[in-house]
Short mmCIF file of C-alpha atoms in Angstrom, two decimals:
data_model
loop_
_atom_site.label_atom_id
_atom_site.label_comp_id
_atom_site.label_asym_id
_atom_site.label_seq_id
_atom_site.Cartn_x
_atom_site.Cartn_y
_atom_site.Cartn_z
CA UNK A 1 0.25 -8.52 -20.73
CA UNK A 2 -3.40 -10.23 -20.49
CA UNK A 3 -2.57 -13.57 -18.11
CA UNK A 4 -6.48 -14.38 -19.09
CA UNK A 5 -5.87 -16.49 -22.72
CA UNK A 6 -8.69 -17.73 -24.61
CA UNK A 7 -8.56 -20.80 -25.30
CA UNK A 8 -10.03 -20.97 -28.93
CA UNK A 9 -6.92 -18.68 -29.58
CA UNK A 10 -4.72 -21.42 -28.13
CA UNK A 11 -7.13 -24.30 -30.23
CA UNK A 12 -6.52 -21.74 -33.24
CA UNK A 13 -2.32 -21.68 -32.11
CA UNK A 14 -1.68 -25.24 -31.84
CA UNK A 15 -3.81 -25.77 -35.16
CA UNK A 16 -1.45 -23.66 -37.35
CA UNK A 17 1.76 -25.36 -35.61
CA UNK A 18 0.47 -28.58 -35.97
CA UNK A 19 -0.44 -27.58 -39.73
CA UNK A 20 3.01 -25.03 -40.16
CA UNK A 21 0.20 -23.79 -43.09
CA UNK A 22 -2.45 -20.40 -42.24
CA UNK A 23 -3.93 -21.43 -45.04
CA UNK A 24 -4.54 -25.58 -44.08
CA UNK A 25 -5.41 -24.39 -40.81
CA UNK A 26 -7.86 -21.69 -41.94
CA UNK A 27 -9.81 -24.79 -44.16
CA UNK A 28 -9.91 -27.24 -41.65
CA UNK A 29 -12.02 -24.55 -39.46
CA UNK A 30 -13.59 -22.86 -41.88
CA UNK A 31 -12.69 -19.58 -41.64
CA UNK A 32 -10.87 -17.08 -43.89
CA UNK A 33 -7.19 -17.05 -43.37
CA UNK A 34 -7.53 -12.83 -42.03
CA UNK A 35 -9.73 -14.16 -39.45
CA UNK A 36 -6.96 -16.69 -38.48
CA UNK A 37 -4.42 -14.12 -38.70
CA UNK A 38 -6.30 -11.70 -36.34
CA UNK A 39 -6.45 -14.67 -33.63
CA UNK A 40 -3.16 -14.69 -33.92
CA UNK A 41 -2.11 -11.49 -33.68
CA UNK A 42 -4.67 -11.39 -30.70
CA UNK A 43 -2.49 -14.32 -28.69
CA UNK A 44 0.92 -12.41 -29.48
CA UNK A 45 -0.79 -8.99 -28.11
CA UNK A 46 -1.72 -11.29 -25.01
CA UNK A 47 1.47 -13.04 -24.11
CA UNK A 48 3.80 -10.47 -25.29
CA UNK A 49 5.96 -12.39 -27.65
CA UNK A 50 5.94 -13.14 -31.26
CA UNK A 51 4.84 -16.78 -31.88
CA UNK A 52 5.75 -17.71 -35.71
CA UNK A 53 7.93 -16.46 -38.16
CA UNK A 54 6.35 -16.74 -41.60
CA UNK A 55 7.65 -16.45 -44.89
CA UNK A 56 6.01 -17.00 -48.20
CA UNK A 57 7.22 -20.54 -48.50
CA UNK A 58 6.80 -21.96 -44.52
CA UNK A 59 5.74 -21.19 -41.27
CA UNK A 60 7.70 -21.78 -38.09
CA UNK A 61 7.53 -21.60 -34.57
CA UNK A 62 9.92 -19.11 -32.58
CA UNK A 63 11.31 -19.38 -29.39
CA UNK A 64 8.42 -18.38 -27.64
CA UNK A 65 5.99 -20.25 -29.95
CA UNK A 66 7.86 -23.41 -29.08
CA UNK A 67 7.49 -22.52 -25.15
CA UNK A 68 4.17 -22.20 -25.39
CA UNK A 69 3.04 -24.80 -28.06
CA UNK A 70 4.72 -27.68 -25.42
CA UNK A 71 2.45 -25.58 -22.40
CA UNK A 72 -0.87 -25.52 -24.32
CA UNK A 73 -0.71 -28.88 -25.85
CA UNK A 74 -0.10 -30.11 -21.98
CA UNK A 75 -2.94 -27.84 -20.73
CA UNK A 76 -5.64 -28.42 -23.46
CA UNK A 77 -5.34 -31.92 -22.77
CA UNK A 78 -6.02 -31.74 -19.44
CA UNK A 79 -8.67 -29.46 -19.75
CA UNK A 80 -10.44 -32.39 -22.63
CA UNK A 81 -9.19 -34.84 -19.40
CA UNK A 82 -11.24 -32.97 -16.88
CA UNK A 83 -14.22 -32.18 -19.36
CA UNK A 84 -14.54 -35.90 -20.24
CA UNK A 85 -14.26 -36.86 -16.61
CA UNK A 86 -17.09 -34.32 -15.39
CA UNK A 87 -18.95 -35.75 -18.03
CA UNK A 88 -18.89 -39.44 -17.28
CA UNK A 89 -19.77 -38.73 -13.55
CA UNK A 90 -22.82 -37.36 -14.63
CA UNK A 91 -23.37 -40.35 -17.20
CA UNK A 92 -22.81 -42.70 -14.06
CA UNK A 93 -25.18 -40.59 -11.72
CA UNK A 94 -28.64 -40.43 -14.01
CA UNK A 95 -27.27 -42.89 -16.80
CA UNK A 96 -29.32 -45.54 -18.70
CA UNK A 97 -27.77 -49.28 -20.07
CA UNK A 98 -29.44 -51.86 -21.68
CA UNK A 99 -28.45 -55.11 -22.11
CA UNK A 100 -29.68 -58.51 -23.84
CA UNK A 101 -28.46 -61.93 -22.57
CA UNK A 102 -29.16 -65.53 -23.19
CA UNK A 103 -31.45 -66.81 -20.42
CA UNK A 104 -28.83 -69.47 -19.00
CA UNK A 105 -26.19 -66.20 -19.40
CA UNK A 106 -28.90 -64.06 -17.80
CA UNK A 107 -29.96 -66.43 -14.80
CA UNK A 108 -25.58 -67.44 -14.35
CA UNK A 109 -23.79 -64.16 -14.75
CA UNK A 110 -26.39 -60.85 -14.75
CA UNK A 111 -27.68 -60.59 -11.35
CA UNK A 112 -24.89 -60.37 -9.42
CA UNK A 113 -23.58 -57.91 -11.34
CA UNK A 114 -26.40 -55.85 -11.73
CA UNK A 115 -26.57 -55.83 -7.84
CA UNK A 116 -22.92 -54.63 -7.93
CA UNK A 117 -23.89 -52.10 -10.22
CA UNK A 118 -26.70 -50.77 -8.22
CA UNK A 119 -24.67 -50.46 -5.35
CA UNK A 120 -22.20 -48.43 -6.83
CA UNK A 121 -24.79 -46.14 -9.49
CA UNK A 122 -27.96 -46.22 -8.18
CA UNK A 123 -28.78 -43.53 -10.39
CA UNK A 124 -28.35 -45.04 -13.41
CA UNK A 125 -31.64 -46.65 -15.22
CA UNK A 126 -30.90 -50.52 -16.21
CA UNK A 127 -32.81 -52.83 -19.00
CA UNK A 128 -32.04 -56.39 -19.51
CA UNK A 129 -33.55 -58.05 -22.56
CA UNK A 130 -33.80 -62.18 -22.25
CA UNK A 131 -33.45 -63.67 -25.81
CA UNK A 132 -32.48 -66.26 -27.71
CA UNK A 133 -28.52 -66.17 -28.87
CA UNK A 134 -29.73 -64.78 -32.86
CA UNK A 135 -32.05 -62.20 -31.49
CA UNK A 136 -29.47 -60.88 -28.83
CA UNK A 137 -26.95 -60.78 -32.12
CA UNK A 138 -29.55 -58.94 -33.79
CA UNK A 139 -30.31 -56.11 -31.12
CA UNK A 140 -26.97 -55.52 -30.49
CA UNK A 141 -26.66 -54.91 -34.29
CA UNK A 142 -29.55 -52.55 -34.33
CA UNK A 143 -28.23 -50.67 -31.46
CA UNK A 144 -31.25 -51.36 -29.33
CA UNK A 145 -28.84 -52.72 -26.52
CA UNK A 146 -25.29 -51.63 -25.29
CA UNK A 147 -23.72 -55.40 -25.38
CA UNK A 148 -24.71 -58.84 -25.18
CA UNK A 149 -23.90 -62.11 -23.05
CA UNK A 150 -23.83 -65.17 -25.36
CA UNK A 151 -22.53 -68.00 -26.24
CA UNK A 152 -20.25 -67.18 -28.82
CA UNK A 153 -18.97 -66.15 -31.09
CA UNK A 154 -21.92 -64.46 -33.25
CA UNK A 155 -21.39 -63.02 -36.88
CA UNK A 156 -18.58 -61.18 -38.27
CA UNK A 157 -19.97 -57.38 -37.23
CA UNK A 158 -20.01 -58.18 -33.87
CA UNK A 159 -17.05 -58.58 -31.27
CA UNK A 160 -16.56 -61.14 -28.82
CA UNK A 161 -14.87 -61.32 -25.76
CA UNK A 162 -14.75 -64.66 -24.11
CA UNK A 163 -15.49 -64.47 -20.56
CA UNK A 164 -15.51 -68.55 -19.30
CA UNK A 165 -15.60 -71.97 -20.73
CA UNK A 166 -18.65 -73.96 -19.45
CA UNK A 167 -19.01 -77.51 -20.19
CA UNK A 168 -21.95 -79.36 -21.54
CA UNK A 169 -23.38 -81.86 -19.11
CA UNK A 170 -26.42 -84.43 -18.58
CA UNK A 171 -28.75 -84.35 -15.33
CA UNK A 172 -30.66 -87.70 -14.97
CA UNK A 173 -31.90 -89.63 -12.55
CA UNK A 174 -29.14 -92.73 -10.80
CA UNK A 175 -31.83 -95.06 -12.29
CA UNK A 176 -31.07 -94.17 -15.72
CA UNK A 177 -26.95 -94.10 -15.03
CA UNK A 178 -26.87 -96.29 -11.74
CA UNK A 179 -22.89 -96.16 -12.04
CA UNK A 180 -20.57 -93.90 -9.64
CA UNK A 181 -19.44 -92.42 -13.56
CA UNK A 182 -19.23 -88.52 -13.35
CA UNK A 183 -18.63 -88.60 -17.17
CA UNK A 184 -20.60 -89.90 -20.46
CA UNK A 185 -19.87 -90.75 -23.43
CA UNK A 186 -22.23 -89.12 -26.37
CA UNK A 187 -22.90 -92.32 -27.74
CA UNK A 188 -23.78 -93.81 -24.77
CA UNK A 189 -25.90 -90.48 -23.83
CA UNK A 190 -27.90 -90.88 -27.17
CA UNK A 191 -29.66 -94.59 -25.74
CA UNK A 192 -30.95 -92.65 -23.07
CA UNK A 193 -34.32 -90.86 -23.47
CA UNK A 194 -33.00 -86.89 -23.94
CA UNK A 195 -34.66 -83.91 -23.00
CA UNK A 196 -32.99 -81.14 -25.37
CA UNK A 197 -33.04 -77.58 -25.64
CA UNK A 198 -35.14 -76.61 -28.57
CA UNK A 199 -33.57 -76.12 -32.72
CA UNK A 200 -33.54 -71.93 -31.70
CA UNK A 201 -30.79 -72.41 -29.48
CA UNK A 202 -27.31 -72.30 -29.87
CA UNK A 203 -26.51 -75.39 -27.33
CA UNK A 204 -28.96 -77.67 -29.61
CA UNK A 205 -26.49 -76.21 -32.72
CA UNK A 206 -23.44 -77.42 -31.02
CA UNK A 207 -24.89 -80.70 -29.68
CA UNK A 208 -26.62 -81.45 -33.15
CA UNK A 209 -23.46 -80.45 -34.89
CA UNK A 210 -21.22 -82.91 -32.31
CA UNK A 211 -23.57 -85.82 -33.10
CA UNK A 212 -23.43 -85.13 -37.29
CA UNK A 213 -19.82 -85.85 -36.88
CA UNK A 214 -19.68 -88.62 -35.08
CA UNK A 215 -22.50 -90.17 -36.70
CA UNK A 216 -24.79 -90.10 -33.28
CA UNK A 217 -28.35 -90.22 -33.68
CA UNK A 218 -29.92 -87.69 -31.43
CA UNK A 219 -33.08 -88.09 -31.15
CA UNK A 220 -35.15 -85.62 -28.65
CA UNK A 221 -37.97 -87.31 -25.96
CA UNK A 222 -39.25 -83.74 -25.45
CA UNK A 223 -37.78 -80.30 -26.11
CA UNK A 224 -37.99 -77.23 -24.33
CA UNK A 225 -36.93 -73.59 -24.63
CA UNK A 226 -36.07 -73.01 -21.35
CA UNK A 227 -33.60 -74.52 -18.99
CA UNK A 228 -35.76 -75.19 -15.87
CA UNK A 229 -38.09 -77.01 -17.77
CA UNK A 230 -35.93 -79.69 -18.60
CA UNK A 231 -34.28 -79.95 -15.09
CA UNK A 232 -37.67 -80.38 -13.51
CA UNK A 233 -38.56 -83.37 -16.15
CA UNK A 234 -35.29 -85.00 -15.24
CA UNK A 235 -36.59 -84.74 -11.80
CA UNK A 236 -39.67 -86.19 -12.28
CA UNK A 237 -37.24 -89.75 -14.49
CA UNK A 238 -38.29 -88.40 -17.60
CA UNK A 239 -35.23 -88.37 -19.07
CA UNK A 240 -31.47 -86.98 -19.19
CA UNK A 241 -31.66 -83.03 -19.68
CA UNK A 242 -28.26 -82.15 -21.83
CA UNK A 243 -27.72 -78.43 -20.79
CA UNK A 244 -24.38 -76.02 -20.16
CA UNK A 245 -22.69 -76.33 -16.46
CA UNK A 246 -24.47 -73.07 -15.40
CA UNK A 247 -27.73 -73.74 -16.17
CA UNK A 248 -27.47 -76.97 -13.67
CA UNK A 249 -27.73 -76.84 -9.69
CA UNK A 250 -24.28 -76.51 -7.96
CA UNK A 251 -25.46 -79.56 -6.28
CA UNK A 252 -28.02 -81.90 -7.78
CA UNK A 253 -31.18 -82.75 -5.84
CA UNK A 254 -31.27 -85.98 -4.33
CA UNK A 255 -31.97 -89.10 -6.85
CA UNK A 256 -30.34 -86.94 -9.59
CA UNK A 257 -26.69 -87.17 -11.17
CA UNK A 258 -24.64 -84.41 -12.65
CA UNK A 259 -22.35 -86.34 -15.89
CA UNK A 260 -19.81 -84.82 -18.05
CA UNK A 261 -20.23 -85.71 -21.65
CA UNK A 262 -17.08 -86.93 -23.26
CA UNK A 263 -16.18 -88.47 -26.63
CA UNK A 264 -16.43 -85.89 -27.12
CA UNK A 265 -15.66 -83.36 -24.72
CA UNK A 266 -18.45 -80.69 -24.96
CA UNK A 267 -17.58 -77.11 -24.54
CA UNK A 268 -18.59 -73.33 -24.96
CA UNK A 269 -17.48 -70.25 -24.23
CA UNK A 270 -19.47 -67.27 -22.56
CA UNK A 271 -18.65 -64.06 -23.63
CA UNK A 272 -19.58 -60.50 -24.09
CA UNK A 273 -20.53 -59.40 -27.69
CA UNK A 274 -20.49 -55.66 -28.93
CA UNK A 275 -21.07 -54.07 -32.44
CA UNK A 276 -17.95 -53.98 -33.84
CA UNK A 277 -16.00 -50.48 -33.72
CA UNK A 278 -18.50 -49.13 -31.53
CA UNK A 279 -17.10 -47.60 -28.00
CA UNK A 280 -19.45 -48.39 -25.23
CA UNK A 281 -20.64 -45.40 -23.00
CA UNK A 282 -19.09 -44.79 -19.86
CA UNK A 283 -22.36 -46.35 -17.95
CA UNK A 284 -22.37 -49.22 -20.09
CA UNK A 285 -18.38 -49.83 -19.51
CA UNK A 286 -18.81 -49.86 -16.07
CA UNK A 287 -21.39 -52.80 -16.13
CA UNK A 288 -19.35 -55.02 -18.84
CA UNK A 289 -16.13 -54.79 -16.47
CA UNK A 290 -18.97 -56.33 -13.35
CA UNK A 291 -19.84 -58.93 -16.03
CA UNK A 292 -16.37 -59.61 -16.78
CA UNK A 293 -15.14 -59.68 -12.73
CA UNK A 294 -18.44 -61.75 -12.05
CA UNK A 295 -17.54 -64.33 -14.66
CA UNK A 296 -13.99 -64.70 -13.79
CA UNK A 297 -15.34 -65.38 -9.97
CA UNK A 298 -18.07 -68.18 -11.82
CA UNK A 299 -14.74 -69.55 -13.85
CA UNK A 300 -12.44 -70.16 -11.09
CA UNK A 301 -14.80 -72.18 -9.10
#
């Protein structure tokens, strides 16, 4: 007996078993059911026993086919196992990711994770994109980038995975709210010359949307598209910047106050979107579980 076994034999072996049919199995490969025959007649010749009894009406294992369909299934799937392993360490030793983010989701979550990520694959080539919330929907979409970090959730192809809640808040200056109050009311926000976020982003949706319903005029001193911008003009008294948690210094500079809004209570989630039924590459996996360990560390502070 021949201990060395090929394994499109076995492939061929578990087919038919799976199948109990020569003639399903032979279609499903493509090949002519004498060629499927000869394979197996090949494995018998090797492991010395007879493997199915067949009939005109059914195929069936026998005693022997049993015993080794139960081995080959087992060892087949280990050898896929190993295969799939060897080929994700090489993915994570010369791999490429790309990713798109939000600039406040960018700036708040990204860079400590991409430093993890280093660390750990310095092999592996890295692009982040820095978009607006729509255009980071659409390049995910388009398959230009592995995933996204947004605030979410974005369109009904994508998936999102919520990673933190952040609230909204307003920097100003102690002249404009002189009292000890950590929280404001919307209302009470909208006196107050704002400095807003510009109509592309997705904060300036929610905030716009929260003032529609409670019949809040909002109406902008100056708006910006980027984050910094506005906290520097609330430095200088301009005005009260209305931006998400993360965007804001953990500690505000001196002359400055950090307020909650409230009445409503603003909120929005952070989260990691991906094109729906798409499986993210091994390299690409590695980084969203960083993003997702990073966040949880930014949440629980």
């Amino acid at each position: 007996m021949n201990a060395d076994i090929n394994f499109n034999l076995l492939r061929t072996f578990l087919l038919i078993a799976e199948k109990r049919s020569f003639r399903a199995a032979s279609e499903q490969v493509h090949r002519s059911q004498s060629a499927i025959s000869a394979q197996v007649k090949l494995l018998e010749a090797q492991v010395g026993a007879e493997l199915f009894h067949r009939t005109t009406r059914s195929v069936q294992l026998t005693a022997a086919g049993k015993q080794l369909f139960e081995a080959a299934r087992r060892g087949l799937r280990e050898v896929e196992s190993g295969v799939r392993e060897v080929r994700e360490t090489q993915a994570l030793q010369a791999g490429h990711v790309a990713v798109a983010a939000t600039p406040i989701a960018a700036a708040a979550v990204l860079p400590l994770a991409l430093a993890r990520f280093e660390s750990l694959h310095p092999g592996v080539r890295m692009s982040v994109c820095e978009r607006q919330s729509a255009e980071v929907h659409a390049q995910v979409l388009q398959g230009e980038v592995d995933f996204g970090v947004v605030p979410g959730p974005e369109g009904a192809e994508c998936d999102f995975e919520p990673l933190l809640t952040e609230e909204i808040c307003a920097l100003m200056s102690t002249r404009l709210c002189p009292d000890a109050e950590d929280r404001i009311a919307l209302k009470d926000l909208a006196r107050l010359p704002l400095l807003l976020l510009s109509n592309a982003t997705s904060l300036r949706t929610l905030l716009d949307q929260a003032a529609l319903r409670g019949r809040i005029p909002l109406t902008p001193k100056y708006e910006c598209i980027q984050a910094h911008t506005l906290i520097a003009m609330a430095g200088a008294g301009l005005g009260a910047a209305i931006l998400p948690r993360l965007a804001l210094p953990a500690r505000p500079p001196r002359g400055l106050r950090i307020c909650r809004i409230s009445s409503p209570l603003l909120t929005r989630q952070l989260g990691l979107l991906t094109l729906r039924g798409r499986r993210l590459s091994p390299t690409a996996d590695k980084l969203a579980t960083l993003v997702r360990e990073t966040a949880a560390r930014i949440g629980a502070r």
